[in-house]
mmCIF file of C-alpha atoms and ligand atoms in Angstrom:
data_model
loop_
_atom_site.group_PDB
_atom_site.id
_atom_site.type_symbol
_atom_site.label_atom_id
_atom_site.label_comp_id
_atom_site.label_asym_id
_atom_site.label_seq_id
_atom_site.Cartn_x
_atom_site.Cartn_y
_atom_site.Cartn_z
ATOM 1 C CA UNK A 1 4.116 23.879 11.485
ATOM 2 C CA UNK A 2 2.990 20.674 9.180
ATOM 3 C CA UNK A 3 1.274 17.820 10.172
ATOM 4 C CA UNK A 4 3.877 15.184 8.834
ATOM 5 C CA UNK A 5 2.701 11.740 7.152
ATOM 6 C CA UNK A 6 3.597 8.367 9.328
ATOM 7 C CA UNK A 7 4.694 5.461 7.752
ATOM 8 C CA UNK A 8 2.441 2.388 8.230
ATOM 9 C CA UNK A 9 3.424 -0.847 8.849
ATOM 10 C CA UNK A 10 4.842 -2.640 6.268
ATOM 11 C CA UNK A 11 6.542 0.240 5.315
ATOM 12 C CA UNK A 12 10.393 -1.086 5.462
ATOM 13 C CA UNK A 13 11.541 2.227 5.913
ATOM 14 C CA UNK A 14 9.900 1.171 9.345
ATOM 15 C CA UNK A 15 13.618 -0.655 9.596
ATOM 16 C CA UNK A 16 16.018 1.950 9.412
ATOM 17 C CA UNK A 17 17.955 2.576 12.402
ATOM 18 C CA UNK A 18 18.561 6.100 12.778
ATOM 19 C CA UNK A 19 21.077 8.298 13.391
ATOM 20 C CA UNK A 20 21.996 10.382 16.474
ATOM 21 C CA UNK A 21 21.319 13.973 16.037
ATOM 22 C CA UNK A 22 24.956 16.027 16.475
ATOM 23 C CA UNK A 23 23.481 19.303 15.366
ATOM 24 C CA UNK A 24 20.671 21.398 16.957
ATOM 25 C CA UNK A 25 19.872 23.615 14.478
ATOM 26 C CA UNK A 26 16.998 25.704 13.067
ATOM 27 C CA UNK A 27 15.804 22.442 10.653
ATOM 28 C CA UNK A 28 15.852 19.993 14.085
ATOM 29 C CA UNK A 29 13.475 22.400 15.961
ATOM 30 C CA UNK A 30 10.836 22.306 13.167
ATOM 31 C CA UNK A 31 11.233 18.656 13.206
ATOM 32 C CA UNK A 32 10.676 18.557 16.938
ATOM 33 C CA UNK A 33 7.294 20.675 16.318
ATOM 34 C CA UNK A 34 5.929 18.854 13.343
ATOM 35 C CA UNK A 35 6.848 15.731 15.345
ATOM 36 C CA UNK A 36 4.698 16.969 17.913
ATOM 37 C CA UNK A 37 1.796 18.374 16.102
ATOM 38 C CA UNK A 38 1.838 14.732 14.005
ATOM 39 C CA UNK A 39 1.154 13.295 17.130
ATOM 40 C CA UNK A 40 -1.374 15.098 18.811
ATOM 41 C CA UNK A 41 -3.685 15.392 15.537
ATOM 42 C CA UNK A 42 -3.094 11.643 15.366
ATOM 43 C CA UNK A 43 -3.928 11.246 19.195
ATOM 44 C CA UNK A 44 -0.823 9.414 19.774
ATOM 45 C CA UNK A 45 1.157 9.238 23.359
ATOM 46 C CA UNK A 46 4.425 8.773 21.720
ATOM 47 C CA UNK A 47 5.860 9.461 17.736
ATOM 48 C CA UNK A 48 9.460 8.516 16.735
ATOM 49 C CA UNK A 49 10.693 10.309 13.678
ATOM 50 C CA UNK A 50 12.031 7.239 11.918
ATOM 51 C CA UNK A 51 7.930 6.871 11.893
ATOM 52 C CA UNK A 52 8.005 10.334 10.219
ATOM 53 C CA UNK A 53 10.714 9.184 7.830
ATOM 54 C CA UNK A 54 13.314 11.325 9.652
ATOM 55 C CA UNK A 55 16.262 8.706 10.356
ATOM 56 C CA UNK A 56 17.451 10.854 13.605
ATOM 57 C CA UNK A 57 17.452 9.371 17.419
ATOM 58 C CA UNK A 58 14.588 11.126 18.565
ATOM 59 C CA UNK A 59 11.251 10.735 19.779
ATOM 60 C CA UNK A 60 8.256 12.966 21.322
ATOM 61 C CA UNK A 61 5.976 11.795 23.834
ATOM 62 C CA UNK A 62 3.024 13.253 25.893
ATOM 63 C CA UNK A 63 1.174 10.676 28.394
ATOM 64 C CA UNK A 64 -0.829 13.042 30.022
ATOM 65 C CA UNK A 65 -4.993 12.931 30.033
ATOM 66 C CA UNK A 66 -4.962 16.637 29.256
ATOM 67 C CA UNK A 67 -1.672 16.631 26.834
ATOM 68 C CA UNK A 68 -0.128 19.230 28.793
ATOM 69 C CA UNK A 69 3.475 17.205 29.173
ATOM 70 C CA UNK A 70 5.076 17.363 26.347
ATOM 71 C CA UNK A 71 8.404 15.554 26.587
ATOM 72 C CA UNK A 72 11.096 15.433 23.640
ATOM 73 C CA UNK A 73 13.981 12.892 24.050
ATOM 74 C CA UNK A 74 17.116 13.176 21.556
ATOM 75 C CA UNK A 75 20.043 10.295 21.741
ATOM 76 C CA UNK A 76 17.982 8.569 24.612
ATOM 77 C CA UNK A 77 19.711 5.690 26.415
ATOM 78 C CA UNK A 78 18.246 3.445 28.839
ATOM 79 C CA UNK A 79 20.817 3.257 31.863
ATOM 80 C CA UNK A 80 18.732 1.451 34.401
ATOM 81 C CA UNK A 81 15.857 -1.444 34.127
ATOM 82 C CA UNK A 82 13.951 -2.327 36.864
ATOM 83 C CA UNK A 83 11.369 -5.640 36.992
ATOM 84 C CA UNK A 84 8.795 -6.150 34.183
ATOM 85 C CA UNK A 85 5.476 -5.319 32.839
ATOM 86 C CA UNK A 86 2.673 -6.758 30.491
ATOM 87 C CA UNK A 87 0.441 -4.042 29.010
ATOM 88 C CA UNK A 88 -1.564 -3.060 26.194
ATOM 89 C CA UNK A 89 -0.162 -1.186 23.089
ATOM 90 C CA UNK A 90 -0.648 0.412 19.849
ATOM 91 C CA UNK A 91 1.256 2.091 17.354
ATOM 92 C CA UNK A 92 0.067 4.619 14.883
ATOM 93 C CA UNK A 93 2.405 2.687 12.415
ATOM 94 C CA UNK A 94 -0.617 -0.130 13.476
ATOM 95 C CA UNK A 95 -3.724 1.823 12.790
ATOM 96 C CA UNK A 96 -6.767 -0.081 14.863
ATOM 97 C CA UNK A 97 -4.663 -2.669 16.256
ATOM 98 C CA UNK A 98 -3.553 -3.552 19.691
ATOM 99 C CA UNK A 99 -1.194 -5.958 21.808
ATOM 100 C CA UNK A 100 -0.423 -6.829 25.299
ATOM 101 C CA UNK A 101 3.537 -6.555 25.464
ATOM 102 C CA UNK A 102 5.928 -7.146 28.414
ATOM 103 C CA UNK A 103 8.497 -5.196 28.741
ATOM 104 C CA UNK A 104 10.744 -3.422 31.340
ATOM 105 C CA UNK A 105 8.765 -2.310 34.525
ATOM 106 C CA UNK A 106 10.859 1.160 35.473
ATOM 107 C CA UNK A 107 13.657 2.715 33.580
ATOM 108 C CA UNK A 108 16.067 5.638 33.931
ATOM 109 C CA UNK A 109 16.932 7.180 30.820
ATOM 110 C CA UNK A 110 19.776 9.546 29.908
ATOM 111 C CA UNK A 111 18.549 11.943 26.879
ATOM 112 C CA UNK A 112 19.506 15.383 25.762
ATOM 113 C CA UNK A 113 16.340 18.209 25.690
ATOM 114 C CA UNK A 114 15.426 19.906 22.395
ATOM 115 C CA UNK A 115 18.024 22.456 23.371
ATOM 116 C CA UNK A 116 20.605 20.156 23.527
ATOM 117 C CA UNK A 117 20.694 19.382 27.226
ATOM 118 C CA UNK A 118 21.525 16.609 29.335
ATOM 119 C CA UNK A 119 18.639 15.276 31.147
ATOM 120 C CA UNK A 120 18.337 12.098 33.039
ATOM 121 C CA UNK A 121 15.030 10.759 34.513
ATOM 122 C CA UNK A 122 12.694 7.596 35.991
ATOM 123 C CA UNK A 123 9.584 6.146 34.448
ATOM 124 C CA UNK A 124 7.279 3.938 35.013
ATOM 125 C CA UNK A 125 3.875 2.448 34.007
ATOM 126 C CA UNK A 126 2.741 3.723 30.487
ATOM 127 C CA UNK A 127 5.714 6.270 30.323
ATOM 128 C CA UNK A 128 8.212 4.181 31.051
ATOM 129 C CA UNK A 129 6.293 1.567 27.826
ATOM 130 C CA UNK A 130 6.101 4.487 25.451
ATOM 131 C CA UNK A 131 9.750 5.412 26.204
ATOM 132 C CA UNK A 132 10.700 1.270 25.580
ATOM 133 C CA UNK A 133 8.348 1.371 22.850
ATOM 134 C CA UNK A 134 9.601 4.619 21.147
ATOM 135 C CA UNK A 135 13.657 4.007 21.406
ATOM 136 C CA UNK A 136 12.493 0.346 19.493
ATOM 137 C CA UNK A 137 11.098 2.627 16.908
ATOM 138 C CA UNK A 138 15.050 4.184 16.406
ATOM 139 C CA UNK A 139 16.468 0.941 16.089
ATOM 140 C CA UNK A 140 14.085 -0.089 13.491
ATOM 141 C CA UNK A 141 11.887 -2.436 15.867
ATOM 142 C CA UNK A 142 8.226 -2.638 16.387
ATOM 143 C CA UNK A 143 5.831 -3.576 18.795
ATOM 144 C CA UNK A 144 4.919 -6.656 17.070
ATOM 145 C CA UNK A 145 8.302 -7.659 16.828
ATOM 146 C CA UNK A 146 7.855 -8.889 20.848
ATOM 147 C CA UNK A 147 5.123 -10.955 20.121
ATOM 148 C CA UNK A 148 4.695 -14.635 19.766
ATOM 149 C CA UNK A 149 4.713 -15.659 15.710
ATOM 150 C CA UNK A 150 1.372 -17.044 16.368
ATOM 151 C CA UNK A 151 -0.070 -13.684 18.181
ATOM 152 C CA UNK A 152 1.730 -11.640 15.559
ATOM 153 C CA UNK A 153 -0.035 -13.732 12.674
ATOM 154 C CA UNK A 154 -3.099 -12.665 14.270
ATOM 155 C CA UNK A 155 -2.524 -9.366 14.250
ATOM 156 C CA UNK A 156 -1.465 -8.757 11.218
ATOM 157 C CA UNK A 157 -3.875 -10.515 9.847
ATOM 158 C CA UNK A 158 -6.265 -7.956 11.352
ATOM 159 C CA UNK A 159 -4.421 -5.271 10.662
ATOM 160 C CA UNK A 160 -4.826 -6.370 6.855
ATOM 161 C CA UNK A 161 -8.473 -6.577 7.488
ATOM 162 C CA UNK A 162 -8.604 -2.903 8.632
ATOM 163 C CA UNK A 163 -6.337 -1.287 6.344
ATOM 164 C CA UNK A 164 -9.131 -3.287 3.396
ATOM 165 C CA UNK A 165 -11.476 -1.629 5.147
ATOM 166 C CA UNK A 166 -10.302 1.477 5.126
ATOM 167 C CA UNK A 167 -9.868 1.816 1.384
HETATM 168 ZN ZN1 ZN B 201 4.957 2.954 17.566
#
């Protein structure tokens, strides 16, 4: 397993829209591990390969306090929206920064399993954002891309700030 590197914001490979996955080979799987090993070292809920720089339709995502549900989704599609919700997010493609968004309150999604099979389940609350957030991700959208241009100004302005500061 590898720890992978994740692109940071403005990376325009950030933009690609990727690709669905038709084969589930021996090469996926490892991509499904590093994916998730990326995002637990980075102490992530959610990582998107396209963050990865793999341009496949797939994301992992964990939302539990003790990371104990790990959850891989492959050729997700949301069939089913339900009301909306504002809540806080960040994106390890943002390092440090953070933005209320509103998106879709529940959702049912259709996805295949890292074995290739069918699934189809509800979310809500933060799993139902990271999913939202995540499938954005595979179409080459971000976070910041819901904001106001005034709020995103802001943020990006402190997001500059940060990355100064980390040099
Ligand atoms: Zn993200």
């Amino acid at each position: 397993m590898a720890s992978l590197f994740v692109l940071v914001y403005p990376d325009d490979r950030l933009r690609i829209k990727a690709e669905p996955v038709l084969q589930f080979n021996a090469q996926l799987k490892q991509e499904i591990k590093d994916l998730f090993e990326t995002m637990y070292e980075d102490h992530g809920v959610g990582l998107a390969a396209t963050q990865v720089n793999i341009h496949k339709r797939m994301f992992v995502m964990d939302c539990s306090e003790n990371k104990s549900t790990p959850l891989c989704f492959i050729n997700p599609e949301i069939i089913y929206s339900e009301g909306e919700a504002l809540s806080e997010e960040g994106c390890l493609s943002f390092p440090g920064v953070y933005a209320n968004v509103s998106r879709t309150a529940k959702i049912r999604v259709k996805y295949l399993n890292e074995l290739g099979e069918a699934q189809e389940r509800a979310f809500e609350n933060l799993e139902s954002m990271c999913v939202q957030h995540e499938i954005d991700h595979l179409n080459g959208i971000t976070f910041i891309d819901h904001l106001s241009n005034l709020k995103r100004v802001r943020l990006l302005k402190k997001l500059q700030k940060q990355q100064r500061q980390a040099l």
